[in-house]
Amino acid sequence: MSTYASREDAAPAPSASQRELALVVHDVSWRIARFGPAAVGIAPLPATELAVLRAVMDTPDRSVSEVASSMTMQSSNVSAAVRALAARGLVDRAPDPGDRRVTLLRPTPKALEERAAIENAVAGTIFAALAEMPDDDVATLVSAVPALRRLAAEVTTHLGRRTPAG
C-alpha cells in the first residue's frame, strides 16, 4: 500500500506530481468520453447518462436501485437517466422474473453496437496519438496499464464508500 492510508481522515496531502497525475487522468478520460462518440457520428451523452449506460453495460440485469447504489447516486437521478436512455433506444427495461415488481435494466443491441463503434474510434484515436509520440513515451504508457487498472479498481472502491448526497 502506498503512503496513502486507507482511512480518508489520515491520508496525507497529495504531492504536486500526484495531483498532476489525477488531473491528467481526468482530462484524458473526459476527452475520450466526450469526443469518442462524435468521432463515429454518435451524439455525445450527458455525463450522468453515459455513466448509467456504462454501469448497465458492465453489469446488466440490475434494478435502478442496484445501479444507483453501485454508483453512489440517487435512485431518482438514475431513473431519469434510464428514461432518457430508453428514449434513445439504448436501455431496455424488463420485469424481474423472480419479482415482477422489480424492473431490470439491459443494454439494447443498438447500445452494444454503438459501444463497439465508439471503442473502435477511441482506440483508433489513441493509436494515432501514440504514433506521434516518442517510442519511450509509448513504452512508458503501455507499461503503466496494470497500474492504471489497479487505479481504476481503487477509485471504484473509494467511490463505493461514499454516501450519495441528498
PDB file of C-alpha atoms in Angstrom:
ATOM      1  CA  MET A   1       0.000   0.000   0.000  1.00  0.00           C
ATOM      2  CA  SER A   2       1.327   3.486  -0.742  1.00  0.00           C
ATOM      3  CA  THR A   3       1.855   6.236   1.800  1.00  0.00           C
ATOM      4  CA  TYR A   4      -1.843   6.963   1.447  1.00  0.00           C
ATOM      5  CA  ALA A   5      -3.613   5.283   4.308  1.00  0.00           C
ATOM      6  CA  SER A   6      -6.915   3.588   3.656  1.00  0.00           C
ATOM      7  CA  ARG A   7      -8.534   5.855   6.262  1.00  0.00           C
ATOM      8  CA  GLU A   8      -9.529   9.038   4.447  1.00  0.00           C
ATOM      9  CA  ASP A   9      -9.030  11.226   7.510  1.00  0.00           C
ATOM     10  CA  ALA A  10      -5.422  10.010   7.895  1.00  0.00           C
ATOM     11  CA  ALA A  11      -4.369  10.364   4.239  1.00  0.00           C
ATOM     12  CA  PRO A  12      -1.562  12.863   3.681  1.00  0.00           C
ATOM     13  CA  ALA A  13      -1.981  15.662   1.189  1.00  0.00           C
ATOM     14  CA  PRO A  14      -1.076  14.574  -2.343  1.00  0.00           C
ATOM     15  CA  SER A  15       2.203  15.718  -3.844  1.00  0.00           C
ATOM     16  CA  ALA A  16       2.177  18.132  -6.769  1.00  0.00           C
ATOM     17  CA  SER A  17       3.029  15.290  -9.163  1.00  0.00           C
ATOM     18  CA  GLN A  18       0.216  13.091  -7.793  1.00  0.00           C
ATOM     19  CA  ARG A  19      -2.213  15.979  -8.186  1.00  0.00           C
ATOM     20  CA  GLU A  20      -0.997  16.477 -11.749  1.00  0.00           C
ATOM     21  CA  LEU A  21      -1.467  12.758 -12.455  1.00  0.00           C
ATOM     22  CA  ALA A  22      -5.050  12.903 -11.144  1.00  0.00           C
ATOM     23  CA  LEU A  23      -5.861  15.910 -13.302  1.00  0.00           C
ATOM     24  CA  VAL A  24      -4.240  14.436 -16.425  1.00  0.00           C
ATOM     25  CA  VAL A  25      -6.075  11.121 -15.997  1.00  0.00           C
ATOM     26  CA  HIS A  26      -9.336  13.027 -15.557  1.00  0.00           C
ATOM     27  CA  ASP A  27      -8.649  15.204 -18.611  1.00  0.00           C
ATOM     28  CA  VAL A  28      -7.814  12.225 -20.841  1.00  0.00           C
ATOM     29  CA  SER A  29     -10.886  10.353 -19.591  1.00  0.00           C
ATOM     30  CA  TRP A  30     -13.154  13.346 -20.167  1.00  0.00           C
ATOM     31  CA  ARG A  31     -11.817  13.907 -23.696  1.00  0.00           C
ATOM     32  CA  ILE A  32     -12.297  10.260 -24.603  1.00  0.00           C
ATOM     33  CA  ALA A  33     -15.853  10.171 -23.201  1.00  0.00           C
ATOM     34  CA  ARG A  34     -16.765  13.493 -24.798  1.00  0.00           C
ATOM     35  CA  PHE A  35     -15.188  13.118 -28.236  1.00  0.00           C
ATOM     36  CA  GLY A  36     -15.187   9.341 -28.759  1.00  0.00           C
ATOM     37  CA  PRO A  37     -18.872   9.141 -29.731  1.00  0.00           C
ATOM     38  CA  ALA A  38     -18.599  12.170 -32.035  1.00  0.00           C
ATOM     39  CA  ALA A  39     -15.739  10.503 -33.910  1.00  0.00           C
ATOM     40  CA  VAL A  40     -18.211   7.905 -35.210  1.00  0.00           C
ATOM     41  CA  GLY A  41     -21.199  10.203 -35.646  1.00  0.00           C
ATOM     42  CA  ILE A  42     -22.952   9.333 -32.384  1.00  0.00           C
ATOM     43  CA  ALA A  43     -24.363  12.205 -30.356  1.00  0.00           C
ATOM     44  CA  PRO A  44     -22.483  12.545 -27.058  1.00  0.00           C
ATOM     45  CA  LEU A  45     -24.469  11.618 -23.961  1.00  0.00           C
ATOM     46  CA  PRO A  46     -24.655  13.782 -20.847  1.00  0.00           C
ATOM     47  CA  ALA A  47     -22.225  12.551 -18.188  1.00  0.00           C
ATOM     48  CA  THR A  48     -24.907  11.004 -15.953  1.00  0.00           C
ATOM     49  CA  GLU A  49     -26.494   9.104 -18.836  1.00  0.00           C
ATOM     50  CA  LEU A  50     -23.094   7.904 -20.018  1.00  0.00           C
ATOM     51  CA  ALA A  51     -22.195   6.704 -16.516  1.00  0.00           C
ATOM     52  CA  VAL A  52     -25.522   4.887 -16.100  1.00  0.00           C
ATOM     53  CA  LEU A  53     -25.234   3.318 -19.551  1.00  0.00           C
ATOM     54  CA  ARG A  54     -21.732   2.077 -18.741  1.00  0.00           C
ATOM     55  CA  ALA A  55     -22.970   0.622 -15.453  1.00  0.00           C
ATOM     56  CA  VAL A  56     -25.825  -1.180 -17.238  1.00  0.00           C
ATOM     57  CA  MET A  57     -23.476  -2.475 -19.936  1.00  0.00           C
ATOM     58  CA  ASP A  58     -20.876  -3.627 -17.422  1.00  0.00           C
ATOM     59  CA  THR A  59     -23.426  -5.439 -15.246  1.00  0.00           C
ATOM     60  CA  PRO A  60     -26.791  -5.956 -16.945  1.00  0.00           C
ATOM     61  CA  ASP A  61     -29.940  -7.239 -15.258  1.00  0.00           C
ATOM     62  CA  ARG A  62     -29.790  -4.985 -12.217  1.00  0.00           C
ATOM     63  CA  SER A  63     -32.558  -2.788 -10.888  1.00  0.00           C
ATOM     64  CA  VAL A  64     -32.432   1.010 -10.829  1.00  0.00           C
ATOM     65  CA  SER A  65     -31.760   0.932  -7.092  1.00  0.00           C
ATOM     66  CA  GLU A  66     -28.898  -1.552  -7.535  1.00  0.00           C
ATOM     67  CA  VAL A  67     -27.341   0.597 -10.261  1.00  0.00           C
ATOM     68  CA  ALA A  68     -27.810   3.711  -8.115  1.00  0.00           C
ATOM     69  CA  SER A  69     -26.211   2.036  -5.120  1.00  0.00           C
ATOM     70  CA  SER A  70     -23.225   0.820  -7.136  1.00  0.00           C
ATOM     71  CA  MET A  71     -22.692   4.342  -8.475  1.00  0.00           C
ATOM     72  CA  THR A  72     -23.442   6.152  -5.190  1.00  0.00           C
ATOM     73  CA  MET A  73     -26.198   8.083  -6.969  1.00  0.00           C
ATOM     74  CA  GLN A  74     -29.773   8.834  -6.014  1.00  0.00           C
ATOM     75  CA  SER A  75     -32.302   6.389  -7.492  1.00  0.00           C
ATOM     76  CA  SER A  76     -34.306   9.316  -8.867  1.00  0.00           C
ATOM     77  CA  ASN A  77     -31.269  10.524 -10.852  1.00  0.00           C
ATOM     78  CA  VAL A  78     -30.627   7.047 -12.227  1.00  0.00           C
ATOM     79  CA  SER A  79     -34.331   6.719 -13.101  1.00  0.00           C
ATOM     80  CA  ALA A  80     -34.210   9.986 -15.038  1.00  0.00           C
ATOM     81  CA  ALA A  81     -31.095   8.829 -16.901  1.00  0.00           C
ATOM     82  CA  VAL A  82     -32.729   5.458 -17.649  1.00  0.00           C
ATOM     83  CA  ARG A  83     -35.811   7.197 -19.076  1.00  0.00           C
ATOM     84  CA  ALA A  84     -33.592   9.279 -21.374  1.00  0.00           C
ATOM     85  CA  LEU A  85     -31.511   6.239 -22.371  1.00  0.00           C
ATOM     86  CA  ALA A  86     -34.658   4.205 -23.068  1.00  0.00           C
ATOM     87  CA  ALA A  87     -35.991   7.060 -25.236  1.00  0.00           C
ATOM     88  CA  ARG A  88     -32.706   6.950 -27.205  1.00  0.00           C
ATOM     89  CA  GLY A  89     -33.120   3.197 -27.629  1.00  0.00           C
ATOM     90  CA  LEU A  90     -30.038   2.375 -25.555  1.00  0.00           C
ATOM     91  CA  VAL A  91     -31.559   0.673 -22.483  1.00  0.00           C
ATOM     92  CA  ASP A  92     -34.378  -1.840 -22.190  1.00  0.00           C
ATOM     93  CA  ARG A  93     -36.394  -2.405 -19.034  1.00  0.00           C
ATOM     94  CA  ALA A  94     -37.807  -5.841 -18.275  1.00  0.00           C
ATOM     95  CA  PRO A  95     -39.618  -7.281 -15.267  1.00  0.00           C
ATOM     96  CA  ASP A  96     -37.534  -9.416 -12.924  1.00  0.00           C
ATOM     97  CA  PRO A  97     -38.758 -13.000 -13.389  1.00  0.00           C
ATOM     98  CA  GLY A  98     -38.293 -13.611  -9.652  1.00  0.00           C
ATOM     99  CA  ASP A  99     -40.165 -10.461  -8.572  1.00  0.00           C
ATOM    100  CA  ARG A 100     -42.431  -8.850 -11.167  1.00  0.00           C
ATOM    101  CA  ARG A 101     -42.496  -5.610  -9.130  1.00  0.00           C
ATOM    102  CA  VAL A 102     -38.789  -5.060  -9.912  1.00  0.00           C
ATOM    103  CA  THR A 103     -37.599  -3.833 -13.301  1.00  0.00           C
ATOM    104  CA  LEU A 104     -34.231  -4.967 -14.603  1.00  0.00           C
ATOM    105  CA  LEU A 105     -32.070  -2.885 -16.934  1.00  0.00           C
ATOM    106  CA  ARG A 106     -30.303  -4.217 -20.025  1.00  0.00           C
ATOM    107  CA  PRO A 107     -28.357  -2.581 -22.835  1.00  0.00           C
ATOM    108  CA  THR A 108     -30.069  -2.788 -26.220  1.00  0.00           C
ATOM    109  CA  PRO A 109     -28.393  -4.212 -29.325  1.00  0.00           C
ATOM    110  CA  LYS A 110     -28.110  -0.595 -30.524  1.00  0.00           C
ATOM    111  CA  ALA A 111     -26.190   0.332 -27.365  1.00  0.00           C
ATOM    112  CA  LEU A 112     -23.848  -2.627 -27.798  1.00  0.00           C
ATOM    113  CA  GLU A 113     -23.244  -1.767 -31.467  1.00  0.00           C
ATOM    114  CA  GLU A 114     -22.595   1.876 -30.622  1.00  0.00           C
ATOM    115  CA  ARG A 115     -20.281   0.839 -27.794  1.00  0.00           C
ATOM    116  CA  ALA A 116     -18.213  -1.251 -30.223  1.00  0.00           C
ATOM    117  CA  ALA A 117     -18.095   1.622 -32.725  1.00  0.00           C
ATOM    118  CA  ILE A 118     -17.107   4.116 -30.007  1.00  0.00           C
ATOM    119  CA  GLU A 119     -14.455   1.782 -28.588  1.00  0.00           C
ATOM    120  CA  ASN A 120     -13.008   1.250 -32.084  1.00  0.00           C
ATOM    121  CA  ALA A 121     -12.979   5.009 -32.713  1.00  0.00           C
ATOM    122  CA  VAL A 122     -11.383   5.693 -29.324  1.00  0.00           C
ATOM    123  CA  ALA A 123      -8.770   3.009 -29.903  1.00  0.00           C
ATOM    124  CA  GLY A 124      -8.065   4.414 -33.380  1.00  0.00           C
ATOM    125  CA  THR A 125      -7.704   7.930 -31.995  1.00  0.00           C
ATOM    126  CA  ILE A 126      -5.362   6.732 -29.273  1.00  0.00           C
ATOM    127  CA  PHE A 127      -3.358   4.624 -31.762  1.00  0.00           C
ATOM    128  CA  ALA A 128      -2.955   7.710 -33.964  1.00  0.00           C
ATOM    129  CA  ALA A 129      -1.881   9.823 -30.982  1.00  0.00           C
ATOM    130  CA  LEU A 130       0.580   7.148 -29.840  1.00  0.00           C
ATOM    131  CA  ALA A 131       2.063   7.013 -33.349  1.00  0.00           C
ATOM    132  CA  GLU A 132       3.004  10.695 -32.987  1.00  0.00           C
ATOM    133  CA  MET A 133       4.713  10.193 -29.620  1.00  0.00           C
ATOM    134  CA  PRO A 134       8.314   9.135 -28.941  1.00  0.00           C
ATOM    135  CA  ASP A 135       8.757   5.369 -28.549  1.00  0.00           C
ATOM    136  CA  ASP A 136       9.950   5.794 -24.945  1.00  0.00           C
ATOM    137  CA  ASP A 137       6.732   7.627 -24.010  1.00  0.00           C
ATOM    138  CA  VAL A 138       4.620   4.921 -25.652  1.00  0.00           C
ATOM    139  CA  ALA A 139       6.553   2.199 -23.796  1.00  0.00           C
ATOM    140  CA  THR A 140       6.079   4.080 -20.510  1.00  0.00           C
ATOM    141  CA  LEU A 141       2.336   4.387 -21.079  1.00  0.00           C
ATOM    142  CA  VAL A 142       1.976   0.725 -22.076  1.00  0.00           C
ATOM    143  CA  SER A 143       3.934  -0.387 -19.012  1.00  0.00           C
ATOM    144  CA  ALA A 144       1.575   1.694 -16.837  1.00  0.00           C
ATOM    145  CA  VAL A 145      -1.525  -0.276 -17.935  1.00  0.00           C
ATOM    146  CA  PRO A 146      -1.508  -2.678 -14.932  1.00  0.00           C
ATOM    147  CA  ALA A 147      -1.120   0.244 -12.510  1.00  0.00           C
ATOM    148  CA  LEU A 148      -3.900   2.172 -14.262  1.00  0.00           C
ATOM    149  CA  ARG A 149      -6.199  -0.851 -14.000  1.00  0.00           C
ATOM    150  CA  ARG A 150      -5.470  -1.037 -10.257  1.00  0.00           C
ATOM    151  CA  LEU A 151      -6.097   2.714 -10.029  1.00  0.00           C
ATOM    152  CA  ALA A 152      -9.484   2.258 -11.716  1.00  0.00           C
ATOM    153  CA  ALA A 153     -10.380  -0.511  -9.259  1.00  0.00           C
ATOM    154  CA  GLU A 154      -9.270   1.575  -6.258  1.00  0.00           C
ATOM    155  CA  VAL A 155     -11.215   4.609  -7.494  1.00  0.00           C
ATOM    156  CA  THR A 156     -14.319   2.427  -7.799  1.00  0.00           C
ATOM    157  CA  THR A 157     -13.777   1.037  -4.299  1.00  0.00           C
ATOM    158  CA  HIS A 158     -13.182   4.509  -2.865  1.00  0.00           C
ATOM    159  CA  LEU A 159     -16.275   5.963  -4.528  1.00  0.00           C
ATOM    160  CA  GLY A 160     -18.318   2.984  -3.315  1.00  0.00           C
ATOM    161  CA  ARG A 161     -17.557   4.043   0.275  1.00  0.00           C
ATOM    162  CA  ARG A 162     -19.081   7.476  -0.233  1.00  0.00           C
ATOM    163  CA  THR A 163     -22.655   8.186   0.637  1.00  0.00           C
ATOM    164  CA  PRO A 164     -24.806   9.791  -2.050  1.00  0.00           C
ATOM    165  CA  ALA A 165     -25.635  13.430  -1.377  1.00  0.00           C
ATOM    166  CA  GLY A 166     -29.174  14.464  -0.640  1.00  0.00           C
TER     167      GLY A 166
END
